[in-house]
Each structure stands twice: as structure tokens, then as C-alpha cells.
Amino acid sequence: MRLMISWCSCLVIFGLLRASHRASVVAYNITPSEPLFPNQTLVSSGNIFELGFFKLSGSENQYIGIRYKNLMPSKIVWVANRERPLVYKDRSAKLTIGSDGNLKLMDGQENIVWSTNVSSRSNHTSAVLLDSGNFVLQDENYAHIWESFEDPTDTLLPTMRLEVNVKTRVKKLLISWRSDSDPFPGSFSTGLTYETPPQIFTWNGSTPYRRGGQWDKSKFVGIPTMDQSYKSGYTVEQDTQQGTTYFSVKVYNIFGYLFIYSEGSVKLMYWDDRAMKWSKGWASANDTCPIYGTCGPFGVCNSLNSPICRCIYGFVPKSNEEWNSGNWTRGCVREMELNCQKNTSTLTSTNVKEDEFWQMSRMRLPDSADYVLDVEDEEGCESWCRRNCSCLAYSYVSTIGCMVWNKDLIDLREFPTAGEDLSVRVAHVKAGGSPHKAVIISLSTIAGIMFFAVFVFVLCKWKTGNLNKIRRLLDLVDTPEKSTKLTQGNAWQEQLKQDDSLELTLYSFDSILLATNKFSTTSKLGQGGFGSVYKGKLKDGKEVAVKRLSSTSAQGVEEFKNEIILISKLQHRNLVKLVGYCIEGEEKILLYEYLSNKSLDAFLFDSRKKAELDWGKRFQIIQGIARGLLYLHRDSCRRVIHRDLKVSNILLNEKMNPKISDFGLARMFEGTEVLVNTQKIVGTRGYMSPEYVMGGIFSERSDVYSFGVLLLEIVSGKKNTAMYDQGHLNLLSYAWQLWSDGKALDLTDVAMAVSSPLEVTRCIHVGLLCVQDHAPDRPNMLNVVLILSGESDLPQPRQPIFTFQAEMPNRSIPSQQESIWSVNTITNTVVEGR
Ligand SMILES: *[C@@H]1O[C@H](CO)[C@@H](O)[C@H](O)[C@H]1NC(C)=O
Ligand SMILES: *[C@@H]1O[C@H](CO)[C@@H](O)[C@H](O)[C@H]1NC(C)=O
Ligand SMILES: *[C@@H]1O[C@H](CO)[C@@H](O)[C@H](O)[C@H]1NC(C)=O
Ligand SMILES: *[C@@H]1O[C@H](CO)[C@@H](O)[C@H](O)[C@H]1NC(C)=O
Ligand SMILES: *[C@@H]1O[C@H](CO)[C@@H](O)[C@H](O)[C@H]1NC(C)=O
Ligand SMILES: *[C@@H]1O[C@H](CO)[C@@H](O)[C@H](O)[C@H]1NC(C)=O
Ligand SMILES: *[C@@H]1O[C@H](CO)[C@@H](O)[C@H](O)[C@H]1NC(C)=O
Ligand SMILES: *[C@@H]1O[C@H](CO)[C@@H](O)[C@H](O)[C@H]1NC(C)=O
């Protein structure tokens, strides 16, 4: 079946083979009697891909290849004869099916240039190009005898799988072109390793070039940005019986591919229908850290540090001179011999001190891990490693299991967030105390992480219904008799008070009256739907913000207490801390840390004070908010969605560090009249995402939207809603217009000098990504944090639609109280179970 169609003259590459306006033949299959000639192309039935002879500019060679048919610029996704090109002048070349049933590419002299070379049992084979981009040789029953997906070149299409088999030692890789104009196999290749868990690598020849780290069943630990939750996903499937592991990419539709460039970088591209061009979904980061082994054995790379390399604790540079000159490849050596390696006959029993493990967090784990099969938890992993002196480090990742290292630790990288914990064996004694002590001092977060792990455990158990058991665990035992009524004694309050871990104090109403000067108007900081906020000074001189909840909440004391515990457990340096509470009669009062610099809007929208916010401070504020939000979204087994992120809910401490306030508040009012309000669409005008305004749907990505608005406000020093008078619908439309005109920097606040245009542009870019209309297009907070710290590449944002906010009658949304402490009916925080 052959059809005549006319070639479009814009086909640059394939079109070169024909006089541009000559009619050319489209074929839908190749059979023994109907070969494919250079004046023809083989097209997939849905017109998505085409296969044909092509020539590259600057070269006189001719190849057979596959490309996207109707997308311009197209992309060659496969080349048959990359190693043996035909000469372009050879017009009598043909792709045919030989007598043995194999596809053969013949030159004008009937020499076989390329062949599928499989043994076939059929003499009725034909070849077709499928809409997946797979070129297949099939028998009369349409069974595939050979397929191009089994013989990849440099491109991985969405339904294609790169296979490695540890038993047969089959390893399929993407192999780069030698250069942009030469498909000959270049030096770079990418694919999985045989080991368990598999790692993804890019090699330069046979040398490791870049490493993505171990697969943790949802992502590679060394590429935290590339998980299934963002635009660019990929999967690894394992068939342990066959010993096969498959790697594949996930793109929204067929119009996307993963591709290794001739210079070694790897990118995931997808076709953007609106912009009518290829957009980058993900790309291997372009900084020095990802290059394999930059910091040598026992060195740690951190692209945010200067210099980027340092030695692991307890290790020193092998050659100080080289190290200091910036050549880190020889790495580090142990400063002090391990106890277990010492010649035991020279030791007396008294000076034997056990080796310790030094724990590092947020790591890309080193290369060459051994997987320990029969260990089920972290302790088991540690004791396994402790027992065997040749075990230099271990890491327990719940989704992988226990990994240990017996060789030099190479290619470690530290991330600003994400990554895994790694424990490295070090000698016990070292100046400054035991490693354990030093860990606690230098990494104060670890205690927090451990405490948090307990809390997560507790909460998760709680969720599964073991409420009473957990209360006992929390040491908040209250027998039903005690808990039913407050008047029956405040035993639980006593216990709550005694629980040090909560750091939460119960205050008497009298002491609060004293602290706030009887809630005097002079001490009032703000007013809102949940009640009023006062500044208070406790007996010990400590300043607090006192939130007096006005609701005569129907919520029981018991539930209220649980809420307080929940909120007090949400601790992060970028969240406002709850320090105490008071319940007496109808009074329900929460005490928060007092932040001397009040809220961000007092600076940002104040013509005089805004100059105090230089770019450094603003960037610090943006990053802090992002981290706080990431914590709410990701770091607990209960996902907390803030729902009312806005400038007035960002408070600043004396060092201008931002803290998110009002998270968790509405949760306490669940089931009360305040929640009735939330059945209407409430929120703060200008910060609500389209899906919420239109459909009432709320998710983490709606918080991301609000964060995007907040970010653009911080950069511009303008309120989103205040742009109306200046001829723009809102700040977003203004930002988008400047962005698409290539004048993004014009958005920046005139009160601020732009000290780092790249950072500013990156922030605006992130802001625009966050406010995209389609929620799945928005990055998640992990991606945002990584992007802000320069760890991740950015896709192009899509233009947001702005009309929805103009269409909203202003009055239907409760107007925002411009208070310093924003406490208003429109604050809604939802805690959802995971
Ligand atoms: C294409 O080329 C083949 C071989 O050179 C020739 O037989 C055939 O007539 C050509 N077809 C057209 C449409 O030019
Ligand atoms: C086909 O495969 C055989 C063995 O697998 C090999 O000896 C032969 O050279 C191959 N022929 C071509 C044309 O690649
Ligand atoms: C294939 O061809 C051979 C001879 O050319 C014939 O003997 C055989 O029966 C054919 N097989 C099939 C499956 O048609
Ligand atoms: C890749 O390896 C080759 C040969 O070993 C070397 O010349 C080249 O510089 C390497 N390329 C990169 C980017 O490291
Ligand atoms: C990587 O960065 C360097 C310098 O910043 C630049 O020259 C190079 O083109 C970049 N490579 C890629 C693949 O983006
Ligand atoms: C770095 O040091 C290694 C080992 O001493 C040496 O082989 C290499 O040439 C050095 N590289 C540079 C760039 O100086
Ligand atoms: C251990 O020490 C003893 C005595 O000092 C010595 O004879 C022996 O060779 C040493 N062994 C090793 C492995 O160093
Ligand atoms: C320690 O581990 C190494 C490497 O896994 C292994 O070869 C050795 O047999 C182990 N030694 C003991 C005592 O288990």
C-alpha cells in the first residue's frame, strides 16, 4: 500500500534527499517485494513517526533513521547504520527484506551495509513502523522477530525499556552520537548497572562520568529532583527471577524522550503543545559536583560550599598541597587508625575503645554498595557493619534495606535537602570528644530527626486507631473518668505539663491577664476571625504573642488537647513555635513565640521600611518559607496543607528569618461554625489557586500556587491585587508579560538593588512555575527548594490565565484584615492523613 503525498519543503533533514517540491512516496510497510528507496519514507499508521534515508548538514553521509513526523524541529530518535554510513550520492541504496527474512540495507553495489541479522523461521516477514516509534520486523502472525527498541541508539522513547540482565550480562545502554553531525557511537553512554539496588550511570568510555545513585523504588537517591511527582518521571522495574532490570521514562504523552547528548549530558524533553516547541523536562545538573569522584575517596562534594570538597569527619586530605590547589581527585585518608584494624597483640585491654559510626545526612550514597539481604532494620544494619572490620560504612534506607560499603567511599555528595543518611566507621577517640558527641553538637538536627521519627511513629500508630495505646506512649494517660470533664480534675494537664518533650506550658488565665495587661488595647497586635492577638510579657520576662480564640468551639477539651499536641509537634525553624496554652472555662488561649519584627507585609509594603529588605534578605526569606512549607507538606506522616499562605502570615524574627504562622489553626476548629465558612470559598484574594476558586479543590499544589504569588510579591514589593490600577489585571499578569518580553528583571522592587540578577531571575522563574493554572504542572515544594538552591533545572512556565480573579465578585470573598497578626475567618489549615 503506497500513497502519493507531496513533501513539505520545510523538512530540512529528510527533505534534503529530494528536490523539495517533488512528490514523494509514503509507505506503510516493507515487504520482500517492496523495498524502501531513498525517495520514500515509511510512516507509522498514526502519522506520528517516520523512517527514511537522511543526511545531516555538513556531512556527505546517508543514514536510515526514525524521527517524529509532524513536529518541527523534529528529532532523530534512532539510526540503523550509525557505524556504517552510505554515501549520500548513492541513490540506488535500498532497505529490503532478504531471502532469510532479515531486513538488509544495501548500497548501490548490493553490499550489505546493515542487517537485522536474526535467525528467522518465517519466509513471510514484513517490517512496519509503530506509533510508539518502534520499527519492527514481524512474521506472518505479526509476532516481532526483531525491533528497534531492542537496539537503542541515543534516545529513550516513552514505551521503550533499557534492559540489563545480571545473568546473561546483557546491558542495553543509550550511546551518544560522536558529534551533533555524526551519529557514529560517541564516548558517552548511560544506563543501569547490574547491581542490587541498581544505579544509573553515565560513562565516558568505560570510566564513570556521572552517577545518579541507587534506586530507592521511587527515585534514584542521587537525583532527588527526578521523581514521579514532577513533570519528568521514570521507572525501574525488576524481574528478580530472570535477573532483569528495566529502566524507562514516563512522559505525559508519546511526544517526549530521554536523550544523551554528544557532550555527555542527559535531558528529558517533551513537546509543549502551546509553545509549539520542545521543552526541557529534566536535565542532568551542570555543575562540578555531579562529575564522578570529583572529591576523591572519602571526600564529600557540596556544590553550595566553597571549596566544594571536604573530607569526611575523621579524614584528612591525602595530599594537602594538591587538595588546597583544588585538585581533590586523590581524596582523603583516615586520620586515625581504626581500632579494629590495629595489631591486637600491641593493645592492652584497657585502651581498647570501640570504633564509632559518624552519621552524615542528606547524602548521595557512595558508589559500590553491597546489599545485605537478611537485615530488617537500622540497628541490624549497624550491628552487621560493626561486626565486620572491613565494613567501612552503612546506610539503611527503608525502601531499599541495608547497604554496606567495603571499598573506598567514592562519589559522595551532600544535598541541601533530600538524600539519605550514611554512617561511616571512624576511630573512637578524636580531639573534641567522641564522634557521637560531635554529631550531636554539629548536627543538632539529628536529635530533632530522631525525635521526629518517634513522633511520626506515634502519629502513624495513632492514625491506625491505637489512640489509647499511643496516649500511654506519650505519657498522657487519661482514663475515661478523668478525661470526660475538666471539672473532674486537671490530671491530664498536669501530665502534659510534665512532659518535657513537648516544651509546652500550661498557663493559668490569671497569669495571662497579667501578661497582657488584661488584654488591653495597647497590647493588641491584631484581630481576626479566630480571635485577637495580644503581645504579652510573662513573669519570667519572656515576650509572647497571645492568641485568644474567640470561638465557643463545640470541640471537646480532649480533641482540643490533641490538636495542641499535634501543632506543638510541628516544629521547624521556619514555623512559628507554640510555647504554651491556657484552657479555663470558655477561654482557649494559645501562646506563641513573639517575633520582634512582626510580619513581612509590615516591611514589604511599607514605602520606607522596604529598603531594609535587600536582595540577600529577600532570598533568605523566600528560601525559609519554602523550607517551612516543604516541612509541612512532606516531613510528617500527616500532610499539612496551610491553605492561607500570604505575606501577612509570614513573621520575621530579629534576624529576619521567616516563620510561617497560622498553620494548624483551622484544624482546631474543625466541626465548628468556623468551618461552615470554609464550605464557601474562602481564602485570601490573590493567593487562591484556580482549581480552588473554581472547584473548591485543595491540595499541596494549591499551597504551591500561593507560595508562587508570595514569591513574586517579595521580589516585586507589590501586592498581587494592587496592580489593577496600573493597567494590569494583577501582579501575575504583569510578571508574565515582563517574562515573555525577556524583561523579567524589571519586575524587581525599585527599592532594592539587584545584587544577583541570576538568582532574581531564577526566583521569578520559580514563581511563574508555581502559579501555573494546571496544578500538576506546578513543581512540588521539594523541587522548589532544590531549584532555589540551584540544584535543579527549570522547565519553561506556561502562561497563567488571570481572568478568574477578575470574574470573582470581590464581596464573595471575605476581605482580608490587614492586621499585623493576621487572624481571620479566612484562615484554613487542613491536616490530612497520608
Ligand atoms: C524511487 O526510486 C526508485 C529507485 O531508484 C525508483 O525505481 C522509483 O521509480 C522512484 N520513485 C519515485 C516516485 O520517484
Ligand atoms: C550476523 O551474526 C553473526 C553471528 O551472530 C556474525 O558472525 C555476522 O558477522 C553477522 N552479520 C552481519 C551482517 O552483521
Ligand atoms: C519457506 O520457503 C521454503 C522454500 O523457499 C519452503 O520450502 C517453506 O515451506 C516455506 N515456509 C513457509 C513457512 O512458508
Ligand atoms: C572523556 O574521555 C576522554 C578519553 O579518556 C577524554 O579525553 C575526555 O576529556 C573525557 N571527557 C570528559 C568530558 O570528561
Ligand atoms: C554547562 O555550563 C558551562 C559553563 O557554565 C557551559 O559552558 C556549558 O554549555 C553548560 N553545558 C550544558 C550542557 O548546559
Ligand atoms: C590531580 O592529581 C592527580 C593525582 O596526583 C594527577 O594525576 C592529575 O594530573 C592532577 N590533575 C590536575 C588537573 O592537576
Ligand atoms: C603485630 O605485632 C607483633 C609484635 O609487635 C609483630 O610480630 C607482628 O608482625 C604484627 N602483625 C602485624 C599484622 O602487623
Ligand atoms: C567481612 O566482609 C567481607 C566483605 O563483605 C567478607 O569478604 C568477609 O568474609 C567478612 N568477614 C567476616 C568475618 O564476616
PDB file of C-alpha atoms in Angstrom, residues 456-647:
ATOM      1  CA  VAL A 456       5.885  10.117  63.209  1.00  0.00           C
ATOM      2  CA  PHE A 457       5.725   6.583  64.513  1.00  0.00           C
ATOM      3  CA  VAL A 458       3.372   7.706  67.236  1.00  0.00           C
ATOM      4  CA  LEU A 459       1.183   9.686  64.895  1.00  0.00           C
ATOM      5  CA  CYS A 460       1.032   6.929  62.351  1.00  0.00           C
ATOM      6  CA  LYS A 461       0.013   4.438  65.011  1.00  0.00           C
ATOM      7  CA  TRP A 462      -2.463   6.934  66.252  1.00  0.00           C
ATOM      8  CA  LYS A 463      -3.979   7.146  62.851  1.00  0.00           C
ATOM      9  CA  THR A 464      -4.418   3.430  62.704  1.00  0.00           C
ATOM     10  CA  GLY A 465      -6.633   3.637  65.700  1.00  0.00           C
ATOM     11  CA  ASN A 466      -4.403   2.787  68.626  1.00  0.00           C
ATOM     12  CA  LEU A 467      -5.291   6.055  70.233  1.00  0.00           C
ATOM     13  CA  ASN A 468      -5.236   4.912  73.807  1.00  0.00           C
ATOM     14  CA  LYS A 469      -2.065   2.935  73.470  1.00  0.00           C
ATOM     15  CA  ILE A 470      -0.409   5.935  71.972  1.00  0.00           C
ATOM     16  CA  ARG A 471      -1.592   8.242  74.666  1.00  0.00           C
ATOM     17  CA  ARG A 472       0.119   5.942  77.088  1.00  0.00           C
ATOM     18  CA  LEU A 473       3.188   6.123  74.926  1.00  0.00           C
ATOM     19  CA  LEU A 474       3.033   9.860  75.047  1.00  0.00           C
ATOM     20  CA  ASP A 475       2.616   9.576  78.765  1.00  0.00           C
ATOM     21  CA  LEU A 476      -0.664  11.359  78.581  1.00  0.00           C
ATOM     22  CA  VAL A 477      -2.658   8.568  80.085  1.00  0.00           C
ATOM     23  CA  ASP A 478      -6.119   9.637  80.843  1.00  0.00           C
ATOM     24  CA  THR A 479      -8.637   7.161  81.910  1.00  0.00           C
ATOM     25  CA  PRO A 480     -12.136   7.842  80.652  1.00  0.00           C
ATOM     26  CA  GLU A 481     -13.223   9.066  84.079  1.00  0.00           C
ATOM     27  CA  LYS A 482     -10.630  11.785  84.051  1.00  0.00           C
ATOM     28  CA  SER A 483     -10.989  12.880  80.518  1.00  0.00           C
ATOM     29  CA  THR A 484     -14.710  13.335  80.291  1.00  0.00           C
ATOM     30  CA  LYS A 485     -14.872  16.596  82.122  1.00  0.00           C
ATOM     31  CA  LEU A 486     -12.414  19.260  83.013  1.00  0.00           C
ATOM     32  CA  THR A 487     -14.039  19.726  86.381  1.00  0.00           C
ATOM     33  CA  GLN A 488     -13.022  16.246  87.360  1.00  0.00           C
ATOM     34  CA  GLY A 489      -9.502  17.408  87.815  1.00  0.00           C
ATOM     35  CA  ASN A 490      -6.747  18.564  85.582  1.00  0.00           C
ATOM     36  CA  ALA A 491      -4.740  15.385  85.787  1.00  0.00           C
ATOM     37  CA  TRP A 492      -4.019  15.278  82.098  1.00  0.00           C
ATOM     38  CA  GLN A 493      -2.930  18.865  82.170  1.00  0.00           C
ATOM     39  CA  GLU A 494      -0.518  18.035  84.919  1.00  0.00           C
ATOM     40  CA  GLN A 495       0.877  15.266  82.832  1.00  0.00           C
ATOM     41  CA  LEU A 496       1.044  17.441  79.802  1.00  0.00           C
ATOM     42  CA  LYS A 497       2.982  19.910  81.850  1.00  0.00           C
ATOM     43  CA  GLN A 498       5.418  17.286  82.991  1.00  0.00           C
ATOM     44  CA  ASP A 499       6.097  16.010  79.531  1.00  0.00           C
ATOM     45  CA  ASP A 500       9.393  17.728  78.792  1.00  0.00           C
ATOM     46  CA  SER A 501       9.487  16.628  75.219  1.00  0.00           C
ATOM     47  CA  LEU A 502       6.533  18.822  74.426  1.00  0.00           C
ATOM     48  CA  GLU A 503       8.120  22.012  75.725  1.00  0.00           C
ATOM     49  CA  LEU A 504       4.596  23.226  76.071  1.00  0.00           C
ATOM     50  CA  THR A 505       3.480  25.045  79.169  1.00  0.00           C
ATOM     51  CA  LEU A 506       0.027  25.296  80.617  1.00  0.00           C
ATOM     52  CA  TYR A 507      -0.673  28.810  81.832  1.00  0.00           C
ATOM     53  CA  SER A 508      -3.388  29.943  84.175  1.00  0.00           C
ATOM     54  CA  PHE A 509      -5.823  32.505  82.907  1.00  0.00           C
ATOM     55  CA  ASP A 510      -4.736  34.869  85.674  1.00  0.00           C
ATOM     56  CA  SER A 511      -1.148  34.797  84.537  1.00  0.00           C
ATOM     57  CA  ILE A 512      -2.306  35.624  81.040  1.00  0.00           C
ATOM     58  CA  LEU A 513      -4.398  38.512  82.251  1.00  0.00           C
ATOM     59  CA  LEU A 514      -1.295  39.795  83.955  1.00  0.00           C
ATOM     60  CA  ALA A 515       0.890  39.255  80.911  1.00  0.00           C
ATOM     61  CA  THR A 516      -1.391  41.124  78.544  1.00  0.00           C
ATOM     62  CA  ASN A 517      -2.394  43.824  80.969  1.00  0.00           C
ATOM     63  CA  LYS A 518      -5.921  42.393  80.974  1.00  0.00           C
ATOM     64  CA  PHE A 519      -5.999  42.192  77.193  1.00  0.00           C
ATOM     65  CA  SER A 520      -5.537  45.923  76.962  1.00  0.00           C
ATOM     66  CA  THR A 521      -5.968  47.583  73.609  1.00  0.00           C
ATOM     67  CA  THR A 522      -2.413  48.872  73.737  1.00  0.00           C
ATOM     68  CA  SER A 523      -1.069  45.354  73.791  1.00  0.00           C
ATOM     69  CA  LYS A 524      -3.269  44.260  70.936  1.00  0.00           C
ATOM     70  CA  LEU A 525      -1.389  43.188  67.823  1.00  0.00           C
ATOM     71  CA  GLY A 526      -4.223  42.175  65.576  1.00  0.00           C
ATOM     72  CA  GLN A 527      -7.742  40.962  65.196  1.00  0.00           C
ATOM     73  CA  GLY A 528      -9.321  38.272  63.132  1.00  0.00           C
ATOM     74  CA  GLY A 529     -11.929  35.629  62.877  1.00  0.00           C
ATOM     75  CA  PHE A 530     -10.320  33.253  65.302  1.00  0.00           C
ATOM     76  CA  GLY A 531      -9.991  35.980  67.866  1.00  0.00           C
ATOM     77  CA  SER A 532      -7.485  38.607  68.806  1.00  0.00           C
ATOM     78  CA  VAL A 533      -3.763  38.559  69.201  1.00  0.00           C
ATOM     79  CA  TYR A 534      -2.007  40.387  72.002  1.00  0.00           C
ATOM     80  CA  LYS A 535       1.544  40.962  72.910  1.00  0.00           C
ATOM     81  CA  GLY A 536       2.266  39.608  76.358  1.00  0.00           C
ATOM     82  CA  LYS A 537       5.116  39.563  78.813  1.00  0.00           C
ATOM     83  CA  LEU A 538       5.295  36.568  81.085  1.00  0.00           C
ATOM     84  CA  LYS A 539       6.504  36.665  84.661  1.00  0.00           C
ATOM     85  CA  ASP A 540       9.951  35.486  83.627  1.00  0.00           C
ATOM     86  CA  GLY A 541      10.183  38.388  81.215  1.00  0.00           C
ATOM     87  CA  LYS A 542       9.657  36.295  78.107  1.00  0.00           C
ATOM     88  CA  GLU A 543       7.653  38.002  75.392  1.00  0.00           C
ATOM     89  CA  VAL A 544       4.898  36.027  73.768  1.00  0.00           C
ATOM     90  CA  ALA A 545       2.117  36.513  71.267  1.00  0.00           C
ATOM     91  CA  VAL A 546      -1.151  35.557  72.891  1.00  0.00           C
ATOM     92  CA  LYS A 547      -3.880  34.345  70.601  1.00  0.00           C
ATOM     93  CA  ARG A 548      -7.217  34.434  72.372  1.00  0.00           C
ATOM     94  CA  LEU A 549      -9.574  32.195  70.445  1.00  0.00           C
ATOM     95  CA  SER A 550     -12.990  33.703  70.351  1.00  0.00           C
ATOM     96  CA  SER A 551     -14.929  30.726  69.156  1.00  0.00           C
ATOM     97  CA  THR A 552     -17.131  28.979  71.595  1.00  0.00           C
ATOM     98  CA  SER A 553     -15.893  25.887  69.916  1.00  0.00           C
ATOM     99  CA  ALA A 554     -18.035  22.786  70.090  1.00  0.00           C
ATOM    100  CA  GLN A 555     -14.837  20.826  70.045  1.00  0.00           C
ATOM    101  CA  GLY A 556     -14.312  18.782  73.176  1.00  0.00           C
ATOM    102  CA  VAL A 557     -11.474  19.521  75.520  1.00  0.00           C
ATOM    103  CA  GLU A 558      -9.994  16.166  74.597  1.00  0.00           C
ATOM    104  CA  GLU A 559      -9.847  16.932  70.893  1.00  0.00           C
ATOM    105  CA  PHE A 560      -8.619  20.406  71.592  1.00  0.00           C
ATOM    106  CA  LYS A 561      -5.774  18.999  73.625  1.00  0.00           C
ATOM    107  CA  ASN A 562      -4.872  16.606  70.857  1.00  0.00           C
ATOM    108  CA  GLU A 563      -4.789  19.455  68.395  1.00  0.00           C
ATOM    109  CA  ILE A 564      -2.476  21.418  70.601  1.00  0.00           C
ATOM    110  CA  ILE A 565      -0.175  18.445  70.887  1.00  0.00           C
ATOM    111  CA  LEU A 566      -0.249  17.969  67.153  1.00  0.00           C
ATOM    112  CA  ILE A 567       0.548  21.560  66.420  1.00  0.00           C
ATOM    113  CA  SER A 568       3.232  21.756  69.063  1.00  0.00           C
ATOM    114  CA  LYS A 569       4.912  18.754  67.479  1.00  0.00           C
ATOM    115  CA  LEU A 570       5.155  20.504  64.163  1.00  0.00           C
ATOM    116  CA  GLN A 571       8.464  22.119  64.863  1.00  0.00           C
ATOM    117  CA  HIS A 572      10.679  23.677  62.320  1.00  0.00           C
ATOM    118  CA  ARG A 573      12.836  26.758  62.305  1.00  0.00           C
ATOM    119  CA  ASN A 574      10.581  28.284  59.695  1.00  0.00           C
ATOM    120  CA  LEU A 575       7.350  27.713  61.577  1.00  0.00           C
ATOM    121  CA  VAL A 576       6.192  29.904  64.440  1.00  0.00           C
ATOM    122  CA  LYS A 577       6.588  27.957  67.654  1.00  0.00           C
ATOM    123  CA  LEU A 578       3.761  27.264  70.054  1.00  0.00           C
ATOM    124  CA  VAL A 579       5.079  27.738  73.578  1.00  0.00           C
ATOM    125  CA  GLY A 580       2.020  27.332  75.743  1.00  0.00           C
ATOM    126  CA  TYR A 581      -1.685  27.358  76.103  1.00  0.00           C
ATOM    127  CA  CYS A 582      -4.443  28.021  78.551  1.00  0.00           C
ATOM    128  CA  ILE A 583      -7.832  26.414  78.923  1.00  0.00           C
ATOM    129  CA  GLU A 584     -10.117  27.696  81.596  1.00  0.00           C
ATOM    130  CA  GLY A 585     -13.871  27.664  81.303  1.00  0.00           C
ATOM    131  CA  GLU A 586     -14.712  29.094  77.928  1.00  0.00           C
ATOM    132  CA  GLU A 587     -11.265  30.557  77.438  1.00  0.00           C
ATOM    133  CA  LYS A 588      -8.985  28.885  74.960  1.00  0.00           C
ATOM    134  CA  ILE A 589      -5.702  30.656  74.521  1.00  0.00           C
ATOM    135  CA  LEU A 590      -2.562  29.824  72.598  1.00  0.00           C
ATOM    136  CA  LEU A 591       0.819  31.365  73.306  1.00  0.00           C
ATOM    137  CA  TYR A 592       3.321  31.654  70.509  1.00  0.00           C
ATOM    138  CA  GLU A 593       6.866  32.867  70.440  1.00  0.00           C
ATOM    139  CA  TYR A 594       6.902  36.606  69.910  1.00  0.00           C
ATOM    140  CA  LEU A 595       8.745  37.743  66.846  1.00  0.00           C
ATOM    141  CA  SER A 596      10.116  41.206  67.171  1.00  0.00           C
ATOM    142  CA  ASN A 597       9.976  42.094  63.517  1.00  0.00           C
ATOM    143  CA  LYS A 598       6.304  41.225  63.201  1.00  0.00           C
ATOM    144  CA  SER A 599       5.081  40.277  59.793  1.00  0.00           C
ATOM    145  CA  LEU A 600       6.601  40.525  56.362  1.00  0.00           C
ATOM    146  CA  ASP A 601       3.943  42.877  54.997  1.00  0.00           C
ATOM    147  CA  ALA A 602       4.993  45.480  57.544  1.00  0.00           C
ATOM    148  CA  PHE A 603       8.262  45.673  55.609  1.00  0.00           C
ATOM    149  CA  LEU A 604       7.419  44.692  52.109  1.00  0.00           C
ATOM    150  CA  PHE A 605       4.533  47.068  51.558  1.00  0.00           C
ATOM    151  CA  ASP A 606       5.860  49.948  53.573  1.00  0.00           C
ATOM    152  CA  SER A 607       7.482  52.525  51.364  1.00  0.00           C
ATOM    153  CA  ARG A 608      10.118  53.401  53.913  1.00  0.00           C
ATOM    154  CA  LYS A 609      10.851  50.062  55.548  1.00  0.00           C
ATOM    155  CA  LYS A 610      11.026  48.050  52.342  1.00  0.00           C
ATOM    156  CA  ALA A 611      14.510  49.369  51.658  1.00  0.00           C
ATOM    157  CA  GLU A 612      15.686  47.328  54.648  1.00  0.00           C
ATOM    158  CA  LEU A 613      14.961  44.224  52.631  1.00  0.00           C
ATOM    159  CA  ASP A 614      17.887  43.914  50.287  1.00  0.00           C
ATOM    160  CA  TRP A 615      18.041  41.010  47.872  1.00  0.00           C
ATOM    161  CA  GLY A 616      20.073  38.833  50.230  1.00  0.00           C
ATOM    162  CA  LYS A 617      17.407  39.140  52.920  1.00  0.00           C
ATOM    163  CA  ARG A 618      14.575  38.584  50.499  1.00  0.00           C
ATOM    164  CA  PHE A 619      16.203  35.494  49.087  1.00  0.00           C
ATOM    165  CA  GLN A 620      16.770  34.174  52.598  1.00  0.00           C
ATOM    166  CA  ILE A 621      13.107  34.801  53.368  1.00  0.00           C
ATOM    167  CA  ILE A 622      11.975  33.039  50.203  1.00  0.00           C
ATOM    168  CA  GLN A 623      14.140  30.016  50.947  1.00  0.00           C
ATOM    169  CA  GLY A 624      12.979  29.903  54.557  1.00  0.00           C
ATOM    170  CA  ILE A 625       9.319  29.939  53.586  1.00  0.00           C
ATOM    171  CA  ALA A 626       9.971  27.207  51.036  1.00  0.00           C
ATOM    172  CA  ARG A 627      11.645  25.031  53.638  1.00  0.00           C
ATOM    173  CA  GLY A 628       8.891  25.568  56.172  1.00  0.00           C
ATOM    174  CA  LEU A 629       6.284  24.658  53.620  1.00  0.00           C
ATOM    175  CA  LEU A 630       8.250  21.624  52.491  1.00  0.00           C
ATOM    176  CA  TYR A 631       8.277  20.511  56.106  1.00  0.00           C
ATOM    177  CA  LEU A 632       4.508  20.878  56.368  1.00  0.00           C
ATOM    178  CA  HIS A 633       3.946  19.035  53.110  1.00  0.00           C
ATOM    179  CA  ARG A 634       6.452  16.263  53.321  1.00  0.00           C
ATOM    180  CA  ASP A 635       8.158  15.707  56.608  1.00  0.00           C
ATOM    181  CA  SER A 636       5.426  14.208  58.695  1.00  0.00           C
ATOM    182  CA  CYS A 637       3.098  11.313  58.227  1.00  0.00           C
ATOM    183  CA  ARG A 638       0.313  13.842  58.405  1.00  0.00           C
ATOM    184  CA  ARG A 639       0.347  16.105  55.455  1.00  0.00           C
ATOM    185  CA  VAL A 640      -0.398  19.652  56.497  1.00  0.00           C
ATOM    186  CA  ILE A 641      -1.807  21.977  53.899  1.00  0.00           C
ATOM    187  CA  HIS A 642      -1.637  25.552  55.045  1.00  0.00           C
ATOM    188  CA  ARG A 643      -4.367  26.961  52.794  1.00  0.00           C
ATOM    189  CA  ASP A 644      -3.751  30.591  53.628  1.00  0.00           C
ATOM    190  CA  LEU A 645      -0.175  31.333  52.869  1.00  0.00           C
ATOM    191  CA  LYS A 646       0.266  35.060  52.407  1.00  0.00           C
ATOM    192  CA  VAL A 647       2.623  37.871  53.240  1.00  0.00           C
TER     193      VAL A 647
END
